[in-house]
Amino acid sequence: MSHVRDAGSQPGVMGRLAAEPVKVPASLSVLTPLVALFDLAWIAMLGGVAGLIYELVSHAFGTSAAGAGGGDLEQQIGIGLAVALLFTAFGHASGLYKTDNLVRRYWQVTRGTLVWLSVFLFLACLAFLLKVGASFSRGQVLSLFVTGLLGVAATRLLIVDICGRVIRSGAFRPNRLVLVGLAEEFCSNPALPRLADYGHSVQAKFALPASNSPVDLEERRQLIREVIRRVRETGADEIVLAIPWTLPELIHDTERALRVLPVPIKLVPDSSICRVLDRPVCELGPTKAVQLQRAPLSGAQRALKQGIDRVLAASGIVALLPLFAVIGAAVRLESSGPALFLQQRVGFNGRPFRIYKFRTMTTADDGAVIVQATRNDKRVTSLGQLLRKLSIDEIPQLINVLRGEMSLVGPRPHALAHDTEYDRLIASYAQRHKMKPGITGWAQINGFRGETPELGMMQRRVESDLWYIESWSLWLDIRILLATVIHVMKSDRAY
């Protein structure tokens, strides 16, 4: 039985994958310098265009860039050329122009934006150190920065679209591959059918026998000799091994036998380990490690979120002190007991804390069994109904925020009794504690607040909380805070 297959003769998806496009002398690697030259040209020209835009705006508002470090068109083009050279240099260092990366839309936009920000940060530091900032108009530089930021996003999308069309059209010779591995891996590996989308063409496949019987070992040696002969005849650019990582001896023997060839040999992750290698790879002392889970927030993000929380909480407490006094007095006048209600809750990393709320009930439950408030609950006072409907009873939690126990936005903390119950019923429930609890959250503005008589309702609340933790950004927090104001006025879930 033959274990060798020409890629063009294979049926189905893999056959379409490896259908060889029209051969022309230039390979897809020529896209790298072409895209870099394109970036040089449009950024250099943008320097002059941004200068003209700034001049037009200045004249429209009755001001002038002259005398404020402004320059002529040649100077603006010169600035644009300097930015263009730095952008292409930084982009090359960050892999922006690698052929495989040229068709990754999201990656191109985010990496291009990061490179653009890095260029201007570098220039700002350089101007500060050389004391030449006064030689340039801040308005013109800002104009170039803003227009360029938009231009980077637009050109990255254009580049991805054009490069994808070029690859599919076969206008350039693709990167020619020879696959060597196990037949089942050819069928089950999710990365192999997508090689053509990234400019690769599979010339032939060699399916090796997996066993180490004498007959299979001899057949494997013959196949390796055939691989060497085929690579030399066809001028293949690379050899790709598709062998399960659970067979290290087969990987080592195959790689050692193919060392006689002057071409790169690459090992793709097998179908069972692809998911793991999609995660970031980081340095760990003398070795490398795959990051299976990152911290919800980096150190800088935690500092930013906590700083904003405490500033807004302190400002809110000062501004709302009169309201605190009025509500506190009203609560005590309506029913006996303290104005504030303290209850044990679970916070960040499972640490318990005491949450502050205006008392809205005639009881102060904080034990092993706590009954959730229901519609028309007789324990809720008349004033308490209004406070709960408008979520005013939550305002004292600004004290918890100021103390660092809570955040303005985050998963809502539940009573200890409810935490114990749902932790047993919902497998992912404890993951909510990877971030500080909040006064409001993504689940609350999406309608998952108040009573949860059915387990499915709490499950959806937990899913919303976990999505927020994985998707956190400062802008998401701002969006939730603004949406909370609107949601409180419309919601009928708080009682």
PDB file of C-alpha atoms in Angstrom, residues 94-215:
ATOM      1  CA  SER A  94       7.386  43.174  15.849  1.00  0.00           C
ATOM      2  CA  GLY A  95       6.563  40.817  12.960  1.00  0.00           C
ATOM      3  CA  LEU A  96       4.079  43.165  11.300  1.00  0.00           C
ATOM      4  CA  TYR A  97       5.367  42.279   7.807  1.00  0.00           C
ATOM      5  CA  LYS A  98       5.688  38.514   8.110  1.00  0.00           C
ATOM      6  CA  THR A  99       3.752  36.845   5.322  1.00  0.00           C
ATOM      7  CA  ASP A 100       1.599  34.722   7.631  1.00  0.00           C
ATOM      8  CA  ASN A 101       0.692  37.811   9.678  1.00  0.00           C
ATOM      9  CA  LEU A 102      -0.354  39.870   6.668  1.00  0.00           C
ATOM     10  CA  VAL A 103      -3.707  38.071   6.472  1.00  0.00           C
ATOM     11  CA  ARG A 104      -4.569  38.220  10.188  1.00  0.00           C
ATOM     12  CA  ARG A 105      -7.075  41.097  10.359  1.00  0.00           C
ATOM     13  CA  TYR A 106      -7.440  41.663  14.106  1.00  0.00           C
ATOM     14  CA  TRP A 107      -3.741  41.058  14.717  1.00  0.00           C
ATOM     15  CA  GLN A 108      -2.718  43.556  12.034  1.00  0.00           C
ATOM     16  CA  VAL A 109      -4.986  46.313  13.383  1.00  0.00           C
ATOM     17  CA  THR A 110      -3.986  45.870  17.022  1.00  0.00           C
ATOM     18  CA  ARG A 111      -0.273  45.382  16.336  1.00  0.00           C
ATOM     19  CA  GLY A 112      -0.197  48.271  13.851  1.00  0.00           C
ATOM     20  CA  THR A 113      -1.865  50.561  16.390  1.00  0.00           C
ATOM     21  CA  LEU A 114       0.617  49.515  19.066  1.00  0.00           C
ATOM     22  CA  VAL A 115       3.550  50.200  16.729  1.00  0.00           C
ATOM     23  CA  TRP A 116       2.145  53.657  15.883  1.00  0.00           C
ATOM     24  CA  LEU A 117       1.806  54.526  19.581  1.00  0.00           C
ATOM     25  CA  SER A 118       5.341  53.248  20.221  1.00  0.00           C
ATOM     26  CA  VAL A 119       6.772  55.446  17.462  1.00  0.00           C
ATOM     27  CA  PHE A 120       5.267  58.626  18.898  1.00  0.00           C
ATOM     28  CA  LEU A 121       6.262  57.691  22.438  1.00  0.00           C
ATOM     29  CA  PHE A 122       9.814  57.185  21.207  1.00  0.00           C
ATOM     30  CA  LEU A 123       9.795  60.538  19.369  1.00  0.00           C
ATOM     31  CA  ALA A 124       8.373  62.328  22.428  1.00  0.00           C
ATOM     32  CA  CYS A 125      11.155  60.936  24.621  1.00  0.00           C
ATOM     33  CA  LEU A 126      13.760  61.836  21.991  1.00  0.00           C
ATOM     34  CA  ALA A 127      12.475  65.414  21.651  1.00  0.00           C
ATOM     35  CA  PHE A 128      12.523  65.785  25.445  1.00  0.00           C
ATOM     36  CA  LEU A 129      16.080  64.495  25.807  1.00  0.00           C
ATOM     37  CA  LEU A 130      17.405  66.617  22.911  1.00  0.00           C
ATOM     38  CA  LYS A 131      15.355  69.677  23.960  1.00  0.00           C
ATOM     39  CA  VAL A 132      14.061  70.233  20.427  1.00  0.00           C
ATOM     40  CA  GLY A 133      10.325  70.150  21.180  1.00  0.00           C
ATOM     41  CA  ALA A 134       9.969  73.892  20.585  1.00  0.00           C
ATOM     42  CA  SER A 135      11.061  73.425  16.962  1.00  0.00           C
ATOM     43  CA  PHE A 136       7.831  71.631  16.080  1.00  0.00           C
ATOM     44  CA  SER A 137       4.208  72.676  16.207  1.00  0.00           C
ATOM     45  CA  ARG A 138       2.342  70.608  18.792  1.00  0.00           C
ATOM     46  CA  GLY A 139      -0.837  71.059  16.803  1.00  0.00           C
ATOM     47  CA  GLN A 140       0.709  69.704  13.616  1.00  0.00           C
ATOM     48  CA  VAL A 141       2.290  66.751  15.428  1.00  0.00           C
ATOM     49  CA  LEU A 142      -1.038  65.991  17.122  1.00  0.00           C
ATOM     50  CA  SER A 143      -2.779  66.236  13.748  1.00  0.00           C
ATOM     51  CA  LEU A 144      -0.321  63.724  12.291  1.00  0.00           C
ATOM     52  CA  PHE A 145      -0.757  61.413  15.274  1.00  0.00           C
ATOM     53  CA  VAL A 146      -4.568  61.367  15.131  1.00  0.00           C
ATOM     54  CA  THR A 147      -4.900  61.081  11.354  1.00  0.00           C
ATOM     55  CA  GLY A 148      -2.165  58.455  11.325  1.00  0.00           C
ATOM     56  CA  LEU A 149      -3.888  56.430  14.040  1.00  0.00           C
ATOM     57  CA  LEU A 150      -7.001  56.275  11.876  1.00  0.00           C
ATOM     58  CA  GLY A 151      -4.863  55.658   8.810  1.00  0.00           C
ATOM     59  CA  VAL A 152      -3.091  52.708  10.420  1.00  0.00           C
ATOM     60  CA  ALA A 153      -6.391  50.986  11.185  1.00  0.00           C
ATOM     61  CA  ALA A 154      -7.722  51.642   7.667  1.00  0.00           C
ATOM     62  CA  THR A 155      -4.535  50.574   5.864  1.00  0.00           C
ATOM     63  CA  ARG A 156      -4.202  47.402   7.951  1.00  0.00           C
ATOM     64  CA  LEU A 157      -7.706  46.351   6.897  1.00  0.00           C
ATOM     65  CA  LEU A 158      -6.878  47.208   3.282  1.00  0.00           C
ATOM     66  CA  ILE A 159      -3.580  45.289   3.414  1.00  0.00           C
ATOM     67  CA  VAL A 160      -5.241  42.188   4.878  1.00  0.00           C
ATOM     68  CA  ASP A 161      -7.916  42.261   2.184  1.00  0.00           C
ATOM     69  CA  ILE A 162      -5.463  42.760  -0.687  1.00  0.00           C
ATOM     70  CA  CYS A 163      -2.989  40.154   0.576  1.00  0.00           C
ATOM     71  CA  GLY A 164      -5.808  37.658   0.990  1.00  0.00           C
ATOM     72  CA  ARG A 165      -6.924  38.271  -2.588  1.00  0.00           C
ATOM     73  CA  VAL A 166      -3.357  37.969  -3.876  1.00  0.00           C
ATOM     74  CA  ILE A 167      -2.853  34.656  -2.087  1.00  0.00           C
ATOM     75  CA  ARG A 168      -6.137  33.246  -3.381  1.00  0.00           C
ATOM     76  CA  SER A 169      -5.451  34.396  -6.950  1.00  0.00           C
ATOM     77  CA  GLY A 170      -2.097  32.626  -7.168  1.00  0.00           C
ATOM     78  CA  ALA A 171      -0.387  35.779  -8.467  1.00  0.00           C
ATOM     79  CA  PHE A 172       2.761  34.765  -6.578  1.00  0.00           C
ATOM     80  CA  ARG A 173       4.331  31.376  -6.037  1.00  0.00           C
ATOM     81  CA  PRO A 174       3.145  29.966  -2.695  1.00  0.00           C
ATOM     82  CA  ASN A 175       5.374  28.539  -0.014  1.00  0.00           C
ATOM     83  CA  ARG A 176       5.757  24.906  -1.070  1.00  0.00           C
ATOM     84  CA  LEU A 177       5.408  22.319   1.692  1.00  0.00           C
ATOM     85  CA  VAL A 178       5.898  18.588   2.023  1.00  0.00           C
ATOM     86  CA  LEU A 179       3.878  17.014   4.838  1.00  0.00           C
ATOM     87  CA  VAL A 180       5.305  14.053   6.703  1.00  0.00           C
ATOM     88  CA  GLY A 181       3.404  12.357   9.513  1.00  0.00           C
ATOM     89  CA  LEU A 182       0.592  10.012  10.408  1.00  0.00           C
ATOM     90  CA  ALA A 183      -2.468   9.660   8.182  1.00  0.00           C
ATOM     91  CA  GLU A 184      -4.906  10.230  11.054  1.00  0.00           C
ATOM     92  CA  GLU A 185      -3.115  13.435  11.978  1.00  0.00           C
ATOM     93  CA  PHE A 186      -3.501  14.732   8.419  1.00  0.00           C
ATOM     94  CA  CYS A 187      -7.274  14.338   8.797  1.00  0.00           C
ATOM     95  CA  SER A 188      -7.762  15.484  12.400  1.00  0.00           C
ATOM     96  CA  ASN A 189      -5.298  18.385  12.734  1.00  0.00           C
ATOM     97  CA  PRO A 190      -7.399  21.599  12.530  1.00  0.00           C
ATOM     98  CA  ALA A 191      -4.518  23.780  11.297  1.00  0.00           C
ATOM     99  CA  LEU A 192      -3.651  21.857   8.125  1.00  0.00           C
ATOM    100  CA  PRO A 193      -6.802  22.683   6.097  1.00  0.00           C
ATOM    101  CA  ARG A 194      -6.126  26.405   6.606  1.00  0.00           C
ATOM    102  CA  LEU A 195      -2.568  26.453   5.270  1.00  0.00           C
ATOM    103  CA  ALA A 196      -3.672  27.631   1.829  1.00  0.00           C
ATOM    104  CA  ASP A 197      -5.263  30.752   3.364  1.00  0.00           C
ATOM    105  CA  TYR A 198      -1.804  31.813   4.548  1.00  0.00           C
ATOM    106  CA  GLY A 199       0.024  31.289   1.266  1.00  0.00           C
ATOM    107  CA  HIS A 200       1.198  27.682   1.635  1.00  0.00           C
ATOM    108  CA  SER A 201       0.811  24.914  -0.923  1.00  0.00           C
ATOM    109  CA  VAL A 202       1.145  21.256   0.048  1.00  0.00           C
ATOM    110  CA  GLN A 203       3.084  19.464  -2.701  1.00  0.00           C
ATOM    111  CA  ALA A 204       2.932  15.933  -1.288  1.00  0.00           C
ATOM    112  CA  LYS A 205       2.026  13.989   1.816  1.00  0.00           C
ATOM    113  CA  PHE A 206       3.947  11.052   3.249  1.00  0.00           C
ATOM    114  CA  ALA A 207       1.998   8.950   5.763  1.00  0.00           C
ATOM    115  CA  LEU A 208       4.399   7.090   8.018  1.00  0.00           C
ATOM    116  CA  PRO A 209       3.496   3.830   9.773  1.00  0.00           C
ATOM    117  CA  ALA A 210       3.183   4.357  13.521  1.00  0.00           C
ATOM    118  CA  SER A 211       4.270   0.945  14.793  1.00  0.00           C
ATOM    119  CA  ASN A 212       7.861  -0.201  15.289  1.00  0.00           C
ATOM    120  CA  SER A 213       7.550  -3.672  13.784  1.00  0.00           C
ATOM    121  CA  PRO A 214      10.460  -4.688  11.516  1.00  0.00           C
ATOM    122  CA  VAL A 215       8.258  -4.430   8.404  1.00  0.00           C
TER     123      VAL A 215
END
